[in-house]
CSV table of N, CA and C in Angstrom, one decimal:
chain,number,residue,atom,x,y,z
L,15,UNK,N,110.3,87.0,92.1
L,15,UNK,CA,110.4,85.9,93.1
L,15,UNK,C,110.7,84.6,92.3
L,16,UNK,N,111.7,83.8,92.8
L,16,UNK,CA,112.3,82.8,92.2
L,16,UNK,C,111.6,81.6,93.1
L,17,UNK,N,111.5,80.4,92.0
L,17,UNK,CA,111.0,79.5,92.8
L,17,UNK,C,111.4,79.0,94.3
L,18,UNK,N,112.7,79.7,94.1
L,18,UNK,CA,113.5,78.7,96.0
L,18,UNK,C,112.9,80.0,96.7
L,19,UNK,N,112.4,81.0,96.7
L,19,UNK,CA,112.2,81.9,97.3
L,19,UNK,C,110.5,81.8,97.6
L,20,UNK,N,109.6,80.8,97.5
L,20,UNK,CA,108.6,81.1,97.7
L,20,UNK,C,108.7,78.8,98.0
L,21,UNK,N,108.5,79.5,99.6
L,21,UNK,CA,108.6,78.3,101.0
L,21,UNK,C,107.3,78.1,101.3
L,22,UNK,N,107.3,77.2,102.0
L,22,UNK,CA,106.2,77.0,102.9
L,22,UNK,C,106.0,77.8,104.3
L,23,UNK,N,107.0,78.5,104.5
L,23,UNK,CA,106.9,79.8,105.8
L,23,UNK,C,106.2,80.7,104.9
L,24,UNK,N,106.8,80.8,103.5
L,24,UNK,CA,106.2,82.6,103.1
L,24,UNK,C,104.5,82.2,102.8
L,25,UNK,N,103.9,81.2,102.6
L,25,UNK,CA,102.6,80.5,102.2
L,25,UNK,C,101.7,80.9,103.3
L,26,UNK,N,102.5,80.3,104.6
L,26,UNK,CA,101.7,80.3,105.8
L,26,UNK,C,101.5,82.1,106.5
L,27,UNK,N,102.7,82.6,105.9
L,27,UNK,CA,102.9,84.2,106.5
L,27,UNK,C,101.0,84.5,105.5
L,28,UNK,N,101.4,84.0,104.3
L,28,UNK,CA,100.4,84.8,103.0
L,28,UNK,C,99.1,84.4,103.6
L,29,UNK,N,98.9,83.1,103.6
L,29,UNK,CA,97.7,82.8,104.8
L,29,UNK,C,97.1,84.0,106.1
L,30,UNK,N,97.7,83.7,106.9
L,30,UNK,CA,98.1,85.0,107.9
L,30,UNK,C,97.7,86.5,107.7
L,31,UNK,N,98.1,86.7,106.3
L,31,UNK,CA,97.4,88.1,106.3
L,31,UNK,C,99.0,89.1,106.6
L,32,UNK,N,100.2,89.0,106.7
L,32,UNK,CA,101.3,89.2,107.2
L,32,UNK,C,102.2,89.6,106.8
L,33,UNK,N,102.2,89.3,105.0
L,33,UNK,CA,102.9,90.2,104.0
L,33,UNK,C,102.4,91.3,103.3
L,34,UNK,N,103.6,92.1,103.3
L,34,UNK,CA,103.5,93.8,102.9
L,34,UNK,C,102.7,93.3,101.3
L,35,UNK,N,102.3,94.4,101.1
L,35,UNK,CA,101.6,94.2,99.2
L,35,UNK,C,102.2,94.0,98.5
L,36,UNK,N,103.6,94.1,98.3
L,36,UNK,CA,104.3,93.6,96.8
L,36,UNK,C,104.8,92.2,97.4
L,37,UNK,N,104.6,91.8,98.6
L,37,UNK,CA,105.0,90.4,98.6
L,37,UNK,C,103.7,89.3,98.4
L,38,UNK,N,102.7,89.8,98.8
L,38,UNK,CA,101.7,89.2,98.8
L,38,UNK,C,101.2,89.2,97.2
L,39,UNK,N,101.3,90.3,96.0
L,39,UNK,CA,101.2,90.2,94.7
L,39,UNK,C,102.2,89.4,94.5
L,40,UNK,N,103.3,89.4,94.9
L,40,UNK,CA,104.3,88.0,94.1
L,40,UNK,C,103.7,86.8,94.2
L,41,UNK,N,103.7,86.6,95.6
L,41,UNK,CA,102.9,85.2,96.0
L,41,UNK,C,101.8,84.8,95.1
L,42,UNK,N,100.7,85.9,94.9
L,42,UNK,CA,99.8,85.6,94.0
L,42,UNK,C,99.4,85.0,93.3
L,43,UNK,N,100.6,86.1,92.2
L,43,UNK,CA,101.1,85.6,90.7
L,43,UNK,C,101.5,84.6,90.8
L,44,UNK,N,102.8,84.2,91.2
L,44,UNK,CA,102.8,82.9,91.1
L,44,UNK,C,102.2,81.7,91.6
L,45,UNK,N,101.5,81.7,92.6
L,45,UNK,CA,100.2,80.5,92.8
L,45,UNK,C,99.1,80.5,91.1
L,46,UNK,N,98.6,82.2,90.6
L,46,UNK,CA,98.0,81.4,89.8
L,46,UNK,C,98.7,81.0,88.7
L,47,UNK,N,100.1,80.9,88.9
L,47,UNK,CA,100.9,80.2,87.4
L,47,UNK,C,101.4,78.7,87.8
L,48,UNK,N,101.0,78.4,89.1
L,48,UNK,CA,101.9,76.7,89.3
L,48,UNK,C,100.6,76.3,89.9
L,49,UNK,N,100.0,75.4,89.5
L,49,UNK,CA,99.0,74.3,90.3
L,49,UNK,C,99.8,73.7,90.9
L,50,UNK,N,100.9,73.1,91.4
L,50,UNK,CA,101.6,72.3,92.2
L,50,UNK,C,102.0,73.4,93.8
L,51,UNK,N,102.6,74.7,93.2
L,51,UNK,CA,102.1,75.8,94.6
L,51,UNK,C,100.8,76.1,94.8
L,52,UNK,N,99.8,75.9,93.9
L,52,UNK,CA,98.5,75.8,94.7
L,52,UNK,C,98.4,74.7,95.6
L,53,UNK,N,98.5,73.6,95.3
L,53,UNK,CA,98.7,72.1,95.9
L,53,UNK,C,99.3,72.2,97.5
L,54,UNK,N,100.7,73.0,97.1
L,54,UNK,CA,101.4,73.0,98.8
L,54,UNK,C,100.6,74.1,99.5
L,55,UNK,N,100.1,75.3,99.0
L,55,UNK,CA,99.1,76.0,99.9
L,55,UNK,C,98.0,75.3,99.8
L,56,UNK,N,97.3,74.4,99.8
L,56,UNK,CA,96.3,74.0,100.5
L,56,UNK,C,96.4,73.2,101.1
L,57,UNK,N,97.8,72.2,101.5
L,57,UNK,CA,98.5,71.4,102.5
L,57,UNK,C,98.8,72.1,103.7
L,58,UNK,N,99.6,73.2,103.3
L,58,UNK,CA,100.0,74.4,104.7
L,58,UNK,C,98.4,75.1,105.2
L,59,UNK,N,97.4,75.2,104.2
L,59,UNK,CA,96.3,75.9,104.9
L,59,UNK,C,95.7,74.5,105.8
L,60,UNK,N,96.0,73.4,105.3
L,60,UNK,CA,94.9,71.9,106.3
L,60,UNK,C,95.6,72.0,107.3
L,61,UNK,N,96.9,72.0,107.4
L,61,UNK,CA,97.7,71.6,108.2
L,61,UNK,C,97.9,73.1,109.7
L,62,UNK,N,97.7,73.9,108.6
L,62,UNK,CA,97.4,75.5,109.9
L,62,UNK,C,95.9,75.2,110.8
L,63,UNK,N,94.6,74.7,109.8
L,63,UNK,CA,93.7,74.8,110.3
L,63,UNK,C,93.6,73.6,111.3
L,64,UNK,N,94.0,72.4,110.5
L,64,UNK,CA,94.1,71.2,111.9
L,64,UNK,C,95.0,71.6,113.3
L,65,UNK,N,95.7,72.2,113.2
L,65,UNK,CA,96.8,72.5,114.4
L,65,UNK,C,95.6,73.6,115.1
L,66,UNK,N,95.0,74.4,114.7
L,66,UNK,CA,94.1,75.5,115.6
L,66,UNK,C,92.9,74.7,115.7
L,67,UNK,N,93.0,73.3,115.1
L,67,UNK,CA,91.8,72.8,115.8
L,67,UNK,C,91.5,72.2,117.0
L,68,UNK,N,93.0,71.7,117.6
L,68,UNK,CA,93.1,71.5,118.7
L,68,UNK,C,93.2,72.0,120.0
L,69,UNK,N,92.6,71.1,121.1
L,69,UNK,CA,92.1,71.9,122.4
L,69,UNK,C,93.4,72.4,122.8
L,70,UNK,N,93.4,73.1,123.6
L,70,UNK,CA,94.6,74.1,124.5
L,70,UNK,C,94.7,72.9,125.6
L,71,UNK,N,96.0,72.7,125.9
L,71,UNK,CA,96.4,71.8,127.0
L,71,UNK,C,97.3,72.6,127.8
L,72,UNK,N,97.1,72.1,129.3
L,72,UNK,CA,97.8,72.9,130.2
L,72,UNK,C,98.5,71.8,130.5
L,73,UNK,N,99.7,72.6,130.7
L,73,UNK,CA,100.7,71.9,131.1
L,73,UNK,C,101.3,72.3,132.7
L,74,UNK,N,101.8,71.4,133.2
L,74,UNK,CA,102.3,71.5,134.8
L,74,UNK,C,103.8,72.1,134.6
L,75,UNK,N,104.1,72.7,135.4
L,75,UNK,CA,105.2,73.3,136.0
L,75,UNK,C,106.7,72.3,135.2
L,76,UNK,N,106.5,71.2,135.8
L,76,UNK,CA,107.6,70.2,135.6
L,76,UNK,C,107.5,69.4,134.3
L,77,UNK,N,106.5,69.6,133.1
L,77,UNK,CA,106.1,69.1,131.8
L,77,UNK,C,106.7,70.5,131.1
L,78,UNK,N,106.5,71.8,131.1
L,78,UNK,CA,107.2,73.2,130.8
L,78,UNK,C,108.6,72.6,130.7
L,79,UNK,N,109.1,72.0,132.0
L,79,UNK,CA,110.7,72.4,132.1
L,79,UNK,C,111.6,71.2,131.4
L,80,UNK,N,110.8,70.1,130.6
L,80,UNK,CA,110.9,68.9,130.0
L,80,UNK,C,111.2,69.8,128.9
């Protein structure tokens, strides 16, 4: 796994629970070799958990079609 290949999508998939096992061992390994990809996974994990912290809003018919 090359550094451009390990995003902030594949972090949040790894979060998730979502990657097959050799992806999730790549990911790993290289979190524990870069403190700076530890850094962005625990920004994408605040930022997953703040967004599920929020209430569910319903929206009307004509706010949908906006």
């Amino acid at each position: 796994m090359t550094p451009a290949e390990l995003s902030e999508d594949l972090l949040s998939a790894y979060l998730d629970g979502e990657l097959d096992a050799p992806t999730r061992a790549a990911v790993q390994t290289r979190l524990a070799e870069s403190a700076p990809w530890r850094a962005v996974l625990a920004e994408v994990e605040a930022a997953r958990d703040a967004l599920r912290a929020l209430p569910p809003v319903d929206l009307t018919a004509e706010q949908w079609g906006r």
